[in-house]
Coordinates of C-alpha atoms and ligand atoms in Angstrom, one line a residue:
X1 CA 52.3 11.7 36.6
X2 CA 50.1 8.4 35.8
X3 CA 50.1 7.2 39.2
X4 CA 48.5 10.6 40.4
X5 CA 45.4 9.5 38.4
X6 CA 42.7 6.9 39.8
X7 CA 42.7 4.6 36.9
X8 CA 46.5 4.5 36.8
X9 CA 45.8 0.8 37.4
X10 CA 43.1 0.7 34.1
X11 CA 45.2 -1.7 31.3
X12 CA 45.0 -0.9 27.9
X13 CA 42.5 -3.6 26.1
X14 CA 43.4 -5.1 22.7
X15 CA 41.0 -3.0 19.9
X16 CA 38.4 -5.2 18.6
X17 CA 39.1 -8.1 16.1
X18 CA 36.6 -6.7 13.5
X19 CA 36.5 -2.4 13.8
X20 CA 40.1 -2.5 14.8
X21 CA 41.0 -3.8 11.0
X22 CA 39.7 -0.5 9.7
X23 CA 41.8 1.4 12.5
X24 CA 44.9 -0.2 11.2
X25 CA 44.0 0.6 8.1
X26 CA 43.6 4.2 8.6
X27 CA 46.6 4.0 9.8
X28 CA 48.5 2.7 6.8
X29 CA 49.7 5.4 4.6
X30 CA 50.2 3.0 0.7
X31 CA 48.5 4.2 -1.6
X32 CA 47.7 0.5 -2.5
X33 CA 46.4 -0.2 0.7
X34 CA 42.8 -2.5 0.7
X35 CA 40.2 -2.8 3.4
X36 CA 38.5 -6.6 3.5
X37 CA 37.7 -6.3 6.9
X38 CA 34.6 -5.2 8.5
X39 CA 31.2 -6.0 6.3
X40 CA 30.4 -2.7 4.3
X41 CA 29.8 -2.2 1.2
X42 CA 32.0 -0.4 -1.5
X43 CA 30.8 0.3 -5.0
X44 CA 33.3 -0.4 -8.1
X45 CA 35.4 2.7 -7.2
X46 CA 35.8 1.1 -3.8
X47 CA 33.7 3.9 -2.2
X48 CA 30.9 3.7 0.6
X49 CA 27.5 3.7 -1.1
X50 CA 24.4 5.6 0.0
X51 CA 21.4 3.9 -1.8
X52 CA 19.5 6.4 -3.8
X53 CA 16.3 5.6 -2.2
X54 CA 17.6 6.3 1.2
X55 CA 18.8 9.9 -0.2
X56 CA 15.0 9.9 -1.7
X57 CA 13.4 8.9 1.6
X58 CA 15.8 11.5 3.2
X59 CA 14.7 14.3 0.8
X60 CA 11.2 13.6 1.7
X61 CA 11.7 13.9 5.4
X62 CA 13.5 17.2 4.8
X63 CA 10.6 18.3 2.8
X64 CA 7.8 16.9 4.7
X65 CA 7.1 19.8 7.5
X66 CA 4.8 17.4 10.0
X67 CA 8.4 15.6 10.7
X68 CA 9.5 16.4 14.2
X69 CA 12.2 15.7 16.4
X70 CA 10.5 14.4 19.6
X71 CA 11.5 11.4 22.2
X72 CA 9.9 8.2 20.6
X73 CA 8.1 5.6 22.4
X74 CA 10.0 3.5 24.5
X75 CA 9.8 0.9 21.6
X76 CA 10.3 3.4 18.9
X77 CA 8.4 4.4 15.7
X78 CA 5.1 2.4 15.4
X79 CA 5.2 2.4 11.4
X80 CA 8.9 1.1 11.6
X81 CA 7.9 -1.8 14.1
X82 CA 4.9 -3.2 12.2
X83 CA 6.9 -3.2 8.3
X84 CA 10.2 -4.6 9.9
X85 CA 7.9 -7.4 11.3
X86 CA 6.4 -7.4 7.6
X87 CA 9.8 -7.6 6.0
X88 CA 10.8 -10.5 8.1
X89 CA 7.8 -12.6 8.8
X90 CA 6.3 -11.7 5.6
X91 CA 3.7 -9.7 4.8
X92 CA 0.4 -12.5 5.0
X93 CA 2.1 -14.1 8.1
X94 CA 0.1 -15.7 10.4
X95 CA 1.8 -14.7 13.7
X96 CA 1.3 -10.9 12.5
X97 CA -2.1 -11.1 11.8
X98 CA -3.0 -13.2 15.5
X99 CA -1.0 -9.9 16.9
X100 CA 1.1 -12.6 18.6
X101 CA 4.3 -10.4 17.2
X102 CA 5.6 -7.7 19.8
X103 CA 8.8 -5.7 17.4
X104 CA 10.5 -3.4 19.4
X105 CA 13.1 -0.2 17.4
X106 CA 16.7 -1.2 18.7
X107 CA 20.0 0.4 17.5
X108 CA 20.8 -1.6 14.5
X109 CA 21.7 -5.3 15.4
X110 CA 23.8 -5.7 17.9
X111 CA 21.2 -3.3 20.1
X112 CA 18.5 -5.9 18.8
X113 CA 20.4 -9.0 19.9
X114 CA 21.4 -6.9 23.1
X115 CA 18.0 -6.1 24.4
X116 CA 16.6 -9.5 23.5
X117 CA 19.7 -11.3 25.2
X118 CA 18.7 -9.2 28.6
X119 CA 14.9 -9.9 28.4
X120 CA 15.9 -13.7 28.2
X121 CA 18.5 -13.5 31.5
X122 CA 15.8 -11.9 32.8
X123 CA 12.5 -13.7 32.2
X124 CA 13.5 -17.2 30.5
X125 CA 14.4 -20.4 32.5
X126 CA 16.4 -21.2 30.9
X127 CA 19.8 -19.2 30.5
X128 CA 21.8 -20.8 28.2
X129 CA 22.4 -19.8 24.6
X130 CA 24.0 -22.1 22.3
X131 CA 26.3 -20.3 19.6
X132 CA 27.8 -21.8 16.2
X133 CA 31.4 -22.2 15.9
X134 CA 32.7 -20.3 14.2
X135 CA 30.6 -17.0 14.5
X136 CA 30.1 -13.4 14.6
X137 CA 33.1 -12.4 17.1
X138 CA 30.5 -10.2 19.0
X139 CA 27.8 -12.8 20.1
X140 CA 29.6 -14.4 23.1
X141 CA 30.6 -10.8 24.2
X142 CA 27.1 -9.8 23.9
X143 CA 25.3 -12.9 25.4
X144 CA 27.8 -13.0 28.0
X145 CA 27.4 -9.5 29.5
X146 CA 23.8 -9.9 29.1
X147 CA 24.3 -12.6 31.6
X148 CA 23.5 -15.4 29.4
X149 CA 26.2 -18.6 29.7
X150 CA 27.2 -18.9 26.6
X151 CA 28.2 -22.9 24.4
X152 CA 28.8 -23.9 21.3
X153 CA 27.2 -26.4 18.3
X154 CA 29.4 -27.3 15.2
X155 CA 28.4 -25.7 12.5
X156 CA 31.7 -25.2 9.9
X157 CA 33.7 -27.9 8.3
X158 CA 37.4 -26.8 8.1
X159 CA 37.9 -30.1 5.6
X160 CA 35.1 -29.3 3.1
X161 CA 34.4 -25.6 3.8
X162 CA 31.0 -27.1 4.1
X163 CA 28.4 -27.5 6.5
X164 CA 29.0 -29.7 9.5
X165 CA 25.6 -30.8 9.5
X166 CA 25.9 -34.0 11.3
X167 CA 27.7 -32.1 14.1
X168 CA 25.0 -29.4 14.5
X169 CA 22.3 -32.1 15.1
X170 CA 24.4 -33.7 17.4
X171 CA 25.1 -31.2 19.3
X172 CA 21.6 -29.6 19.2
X173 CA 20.4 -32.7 20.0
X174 CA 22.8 -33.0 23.2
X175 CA 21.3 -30.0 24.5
X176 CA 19.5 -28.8 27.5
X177 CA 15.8 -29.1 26.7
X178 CA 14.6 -25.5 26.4
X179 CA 18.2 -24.0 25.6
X180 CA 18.3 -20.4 23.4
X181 CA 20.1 -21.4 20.1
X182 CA 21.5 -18.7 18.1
X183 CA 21.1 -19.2 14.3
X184 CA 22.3 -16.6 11.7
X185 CA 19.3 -16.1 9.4
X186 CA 20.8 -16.6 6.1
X187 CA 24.7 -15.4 4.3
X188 CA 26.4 -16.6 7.8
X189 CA 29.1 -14.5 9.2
X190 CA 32.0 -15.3 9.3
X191 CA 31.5 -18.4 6.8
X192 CA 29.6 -18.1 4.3
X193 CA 27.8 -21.5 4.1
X194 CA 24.3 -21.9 5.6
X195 CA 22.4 -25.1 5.7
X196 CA 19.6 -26.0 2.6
X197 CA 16.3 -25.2 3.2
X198 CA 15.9 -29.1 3.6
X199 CA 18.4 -29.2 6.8
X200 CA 16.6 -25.8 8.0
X201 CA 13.5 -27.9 8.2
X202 CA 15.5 -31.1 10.2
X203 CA 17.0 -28.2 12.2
X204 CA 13.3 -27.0 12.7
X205 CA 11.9 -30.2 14.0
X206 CA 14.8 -31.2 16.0
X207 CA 14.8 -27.9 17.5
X208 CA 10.9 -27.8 18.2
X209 CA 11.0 -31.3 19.4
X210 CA 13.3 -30.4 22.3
X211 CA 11.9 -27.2 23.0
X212 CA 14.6 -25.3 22.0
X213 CA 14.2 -21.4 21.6
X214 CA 15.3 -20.0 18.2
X215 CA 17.2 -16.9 18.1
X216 CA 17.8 -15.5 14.6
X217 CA 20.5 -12.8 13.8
X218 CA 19.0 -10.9 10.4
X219 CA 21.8 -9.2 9.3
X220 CA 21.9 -9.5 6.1
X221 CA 18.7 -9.9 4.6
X222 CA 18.7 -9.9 0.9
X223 CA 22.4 -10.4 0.9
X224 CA 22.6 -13.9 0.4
X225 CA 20.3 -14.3 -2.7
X226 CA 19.5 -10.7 -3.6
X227 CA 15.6 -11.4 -3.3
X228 CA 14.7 -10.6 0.5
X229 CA 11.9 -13.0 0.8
X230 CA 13.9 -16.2 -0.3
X231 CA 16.9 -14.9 2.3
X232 CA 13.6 -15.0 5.2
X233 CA 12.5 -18.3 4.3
X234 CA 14.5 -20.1 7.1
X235 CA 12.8 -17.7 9.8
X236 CA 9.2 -18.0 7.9
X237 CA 9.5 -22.0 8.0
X238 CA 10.3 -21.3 12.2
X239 CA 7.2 -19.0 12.3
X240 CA 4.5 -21.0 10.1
X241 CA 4.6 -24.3 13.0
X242 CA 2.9 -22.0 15.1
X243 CA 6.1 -21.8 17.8
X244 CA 7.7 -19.0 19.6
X245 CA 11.1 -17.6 18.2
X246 CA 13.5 -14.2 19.0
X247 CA 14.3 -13.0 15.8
X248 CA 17.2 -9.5 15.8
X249 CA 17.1 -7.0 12.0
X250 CA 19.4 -5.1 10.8
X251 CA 19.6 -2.7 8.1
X252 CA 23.3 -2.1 8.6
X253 CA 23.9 -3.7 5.6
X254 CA 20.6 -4.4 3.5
X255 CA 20.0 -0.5 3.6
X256 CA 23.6 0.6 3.9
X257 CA 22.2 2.7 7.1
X258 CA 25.3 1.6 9.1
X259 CA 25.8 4.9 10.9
X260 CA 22.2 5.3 11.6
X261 CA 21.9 2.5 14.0
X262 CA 18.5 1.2 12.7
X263 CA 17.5 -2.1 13.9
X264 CA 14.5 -4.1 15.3
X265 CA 13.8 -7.0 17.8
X266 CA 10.7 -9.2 17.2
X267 CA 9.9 -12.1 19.5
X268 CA 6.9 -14.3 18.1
X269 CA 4.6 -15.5 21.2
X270 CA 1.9 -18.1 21.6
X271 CA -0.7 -15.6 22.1
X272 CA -1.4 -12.1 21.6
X273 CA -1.9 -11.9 25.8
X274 CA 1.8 -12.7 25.9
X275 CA 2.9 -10.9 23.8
X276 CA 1.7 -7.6 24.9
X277 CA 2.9 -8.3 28.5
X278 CA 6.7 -9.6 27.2
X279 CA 6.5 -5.9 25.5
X280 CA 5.6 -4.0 28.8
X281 CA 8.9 -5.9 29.8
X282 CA 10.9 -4.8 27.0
X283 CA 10.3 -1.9 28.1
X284 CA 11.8 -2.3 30.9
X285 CA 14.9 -3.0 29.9
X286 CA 15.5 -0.1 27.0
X287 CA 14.5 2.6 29.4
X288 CA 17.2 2.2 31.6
X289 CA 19.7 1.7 28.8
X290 CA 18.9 4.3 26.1
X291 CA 15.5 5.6 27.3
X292 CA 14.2 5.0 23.5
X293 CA 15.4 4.9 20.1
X294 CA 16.7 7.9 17.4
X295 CA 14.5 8.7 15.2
X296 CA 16.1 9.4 12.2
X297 CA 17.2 6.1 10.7
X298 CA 13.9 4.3 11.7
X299 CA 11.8 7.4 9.7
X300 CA 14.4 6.7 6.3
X301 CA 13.2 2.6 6.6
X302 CA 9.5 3.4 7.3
X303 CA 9.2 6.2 4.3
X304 CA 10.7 3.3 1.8
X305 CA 8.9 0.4 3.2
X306 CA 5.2 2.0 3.5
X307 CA 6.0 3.6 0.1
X308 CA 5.5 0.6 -3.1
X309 CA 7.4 2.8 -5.7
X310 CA 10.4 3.0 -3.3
X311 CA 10.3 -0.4 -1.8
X312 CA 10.7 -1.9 -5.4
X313 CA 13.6 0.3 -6.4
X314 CA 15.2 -0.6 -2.6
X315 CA 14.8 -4.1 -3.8
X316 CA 16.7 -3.1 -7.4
X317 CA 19.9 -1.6 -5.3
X318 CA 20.0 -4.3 -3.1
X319 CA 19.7 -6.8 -5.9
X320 CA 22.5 -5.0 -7.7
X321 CA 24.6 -5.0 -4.4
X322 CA 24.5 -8.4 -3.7
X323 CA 25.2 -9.4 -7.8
X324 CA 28.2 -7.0 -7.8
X325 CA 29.3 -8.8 -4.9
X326 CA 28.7 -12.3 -6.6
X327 CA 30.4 -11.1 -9.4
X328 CA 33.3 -10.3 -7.0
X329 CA 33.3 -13.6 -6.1
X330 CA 34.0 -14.9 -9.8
X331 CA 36.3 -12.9 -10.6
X332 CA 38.4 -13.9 -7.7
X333 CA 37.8 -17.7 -8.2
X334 CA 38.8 -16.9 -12.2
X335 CA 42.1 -14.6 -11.1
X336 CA 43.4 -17.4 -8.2
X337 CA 43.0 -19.8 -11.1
X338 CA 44.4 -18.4 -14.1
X339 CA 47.6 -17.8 -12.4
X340 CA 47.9 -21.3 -10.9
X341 CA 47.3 -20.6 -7.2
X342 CA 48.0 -23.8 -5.4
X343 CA 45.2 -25.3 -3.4
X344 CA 41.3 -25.8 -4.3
X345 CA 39.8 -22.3 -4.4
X346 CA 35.8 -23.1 -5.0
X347 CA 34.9 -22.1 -2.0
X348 CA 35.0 -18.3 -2.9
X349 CA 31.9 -19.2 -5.6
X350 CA 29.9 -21.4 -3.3
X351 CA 29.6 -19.0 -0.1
X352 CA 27.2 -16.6 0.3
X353 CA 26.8 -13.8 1.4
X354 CA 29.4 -10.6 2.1
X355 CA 32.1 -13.0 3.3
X356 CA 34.0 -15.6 1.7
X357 CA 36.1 -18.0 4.7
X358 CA 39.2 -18.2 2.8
X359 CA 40.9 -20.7 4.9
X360 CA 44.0 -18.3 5.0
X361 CA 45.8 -18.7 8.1
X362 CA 46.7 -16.0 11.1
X363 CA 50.5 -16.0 9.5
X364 CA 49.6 -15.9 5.5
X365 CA 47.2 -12.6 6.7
X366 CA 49.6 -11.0 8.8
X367 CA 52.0 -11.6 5.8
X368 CA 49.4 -9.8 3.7
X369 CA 48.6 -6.9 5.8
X370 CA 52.4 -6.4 5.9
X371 CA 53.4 -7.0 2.7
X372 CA 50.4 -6.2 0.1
X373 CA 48.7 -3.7 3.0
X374 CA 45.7 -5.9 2.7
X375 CA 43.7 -5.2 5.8
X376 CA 41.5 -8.4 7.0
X377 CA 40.4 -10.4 10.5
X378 CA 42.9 -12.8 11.5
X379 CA 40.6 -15.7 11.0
X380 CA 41.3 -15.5 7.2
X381 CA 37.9 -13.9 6.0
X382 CA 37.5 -11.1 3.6
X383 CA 34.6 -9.1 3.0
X384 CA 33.8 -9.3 -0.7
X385 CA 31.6 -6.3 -0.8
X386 CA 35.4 -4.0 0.0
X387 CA 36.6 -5.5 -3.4
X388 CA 36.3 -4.2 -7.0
X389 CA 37.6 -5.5 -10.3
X390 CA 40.4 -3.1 -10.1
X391 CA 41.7 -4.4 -6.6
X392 CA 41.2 -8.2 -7.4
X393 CA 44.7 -8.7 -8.9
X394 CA 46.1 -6.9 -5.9
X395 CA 44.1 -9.4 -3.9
X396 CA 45.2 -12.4 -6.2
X397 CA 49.0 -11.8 -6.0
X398 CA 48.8 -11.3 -1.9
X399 CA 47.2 -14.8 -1.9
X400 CA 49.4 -16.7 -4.1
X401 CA 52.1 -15.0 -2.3
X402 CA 51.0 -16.3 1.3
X403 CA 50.0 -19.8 0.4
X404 CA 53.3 -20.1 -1.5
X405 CA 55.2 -18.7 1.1
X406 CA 53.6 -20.2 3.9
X407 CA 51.8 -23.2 2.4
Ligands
LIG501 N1 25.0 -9.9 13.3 C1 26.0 -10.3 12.5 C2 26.0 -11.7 12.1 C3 26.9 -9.3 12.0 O1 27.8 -9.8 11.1 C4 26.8 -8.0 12.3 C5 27.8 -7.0 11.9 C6 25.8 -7.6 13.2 C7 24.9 -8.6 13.7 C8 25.6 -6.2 13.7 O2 25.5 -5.2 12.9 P1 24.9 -3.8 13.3 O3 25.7 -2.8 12.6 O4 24.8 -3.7 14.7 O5 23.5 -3.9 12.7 N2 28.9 -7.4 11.3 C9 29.9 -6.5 10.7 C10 30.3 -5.3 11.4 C11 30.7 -5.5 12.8 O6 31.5 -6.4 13.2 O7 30.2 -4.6 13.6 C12 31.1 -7.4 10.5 O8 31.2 -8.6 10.8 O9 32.1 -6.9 9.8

């Protein structure tokens, strides 16, 4: 009987917006059936892609008898902190060199964000974290349970599937002088669009003149452009004034390391004095959560980035990840044209990143889950990196279907 049990009161929450896609997916049992939604990465035969420099790195490890499995350090592995730092910052920063940069090993992003989001409740003044709209469904939940209060700043123009770039400065400008503001570091999820490097630097100086505390979310470095400096340049131009900054890695994506939960959380001080005493309270909050890091993903990043000859052929697969993906994009745009889809479609060649914002509403996608078994979040984006030249006219009749349906 449920009402013998103790949580017989416990309601059944709603799956997740994002991983719940691929759950209804598993689910579905048409042979034609398409996964847009969560951001991974498929190759051309729509299957998950490990890098062959990770399987390199791995082989290595396997070989390479010194490799043990003990607890790391609090922060994790001391090779993996300093070249994430590197890979970020840049390897002739400044802030690196003044050992003003404390990195912390977190699991993957979101653990990165997470542990950085408690340290602020914890040791900043002030507690409010401003978000864009729209974003990454996941930042409010982690902010919030963090015990961060969480607004919003404009950021997405519904009318020109542009920047909103007036309504960001206002908005940062209305802010509380010292507020936390979250900014994705380059290919913004869910939208696409991030600001020039000309508005990064207005954003910059409006943000430094009000004392505002940058927060970047690196997901998807190398991504946006395929060359991992150029996708760092808005975080370098933050660094180079000299100011403090939170900035949260990933290589989720840039790696394809997903599973392994590799991730890293620098924040940039004034001094190196600061620094080192904002790390002794980092690690007060990871022990209590996780104890410390695994090791196994961090080792695989550390073994490419220490190692030239495999750093350079990491940059080769990412480069032809984020093309393929590009190319993805094209032959969407080409496909939604050539059969006369109503409504402007340019949007799918002028975002970056994994994501293209379609604009498709709730209805049209529920219509194309249902009818075409095309599985994507409600909010109308599709990942572009779960399409391949075989599946875009699949894709391109679902779409002329729901905007003619349900224009
Ligand atoms: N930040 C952003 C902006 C982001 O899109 C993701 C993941 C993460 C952080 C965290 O990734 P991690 O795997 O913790 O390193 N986004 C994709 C997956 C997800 O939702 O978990 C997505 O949006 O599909």
């Amino acid at each position: 009987m449920d009402s013998d049990s103790v949580f017989a009161s416990v309601v059944r929450a709603p799956e997740d917006p994002i991983l719940g896609v691929t759950v209804a997916y598993n689910k579905d049992t048409s042979p034609n059936k398409l996964n847009l939604g969560v951001g991974a990465y498929r190759t051309e035969e729509g299957k998950p892609l490990v890098l062959n420099v990770v399987r390199k790195a791995e082989q290595h490890l396997v070989n390479d008898k010194s490799q043990i499995k003990e607890y790391l350090p609090i922060v994790g592995l001391a090779d993996f902190n300093k070249l994430s730092a590197k890979l970020i910052f840049g390897a002739d920063s400044p802030a690196i060199q003044q050992n003003r940069v404390t990195t912390v090993q977190c699991l993957s992003g979101t653990g990165s964000l997470r542990v950085g989001a408690e340290f602020l409740a914890k040791h900043y003044h002030q507690r409010t974290i401003y978000i864009p709209t729209p974003t990454w469904g996941n930042h409010p939940k982690i902010f919030n349970l963090a015990g961060l209060s969480v607004k919003t700043y404009r950021y997405y123009d519904p009318a020109t599937r542009g920047l909103n770039f007036q309504g960001l400065l206002e908005d940062l400008g209305a802010a509380p002088s010292g507020a936390i503001v979250l900014l994705h570091a380059c290919a913004h999820n869910p939208t696409g669009v991030d600001p020039t490097l000309a508005q990064w630097e207005q954003i910059r100086q409006l943000m430094r003149s009000k004392g505002l505390l940058p927060f970047f979310d690196s997901a998807y470095q190398g991504f946006a452009s395929g060359n991992l400096d150029a996708d760092a340049q808005p975080v370098r131009t933050f660094v180079a004034d000299g100011g403090e900054c939170l900035a949260a890695q990933s290589y989720a994506k840039n790696m394809g390391l997903y599973g392994e939960r590799v991730g890293a959380l620098s924040i940039v001080c004034k001094t190196q004095d600061v620094a080192s005493r904002v790390e002794s309270q980092l690690k007060l909050v990871i022990r209590p959560m996780y104890s410390n890091p695994p090791i196994h993903g961090a080792s695989i990043v550390a073994t490419i980035l220490k190692d030239s000859n495999m750093y350079n052929e990491w940059t080769v697969e990412l480069k032809a990840m984020a093309d393929r993906i590009i190319s993805m994009r094209q032959q969407l745009y080409d496909a939604l044209s050539a059969k006369g889809t109503p409504g402007d479609w340019s949007h799918i060649i002028k975002q970056i990143g994994m994501f293209t914002f379609t604009g498709l509403n709730s209805e049209q996608v529920a219509f194309m889950t249902k009818e075409y078994h095309i599985y994507m979040t409600s909010d109308g984006r599709i990942s572009m990196a779960g399409l391949s030249s075989r599946t875009v006219p699949h894709l391109t009749d679902a779409i002329h279907a729901a905007v003619t349906r349900f224009g």
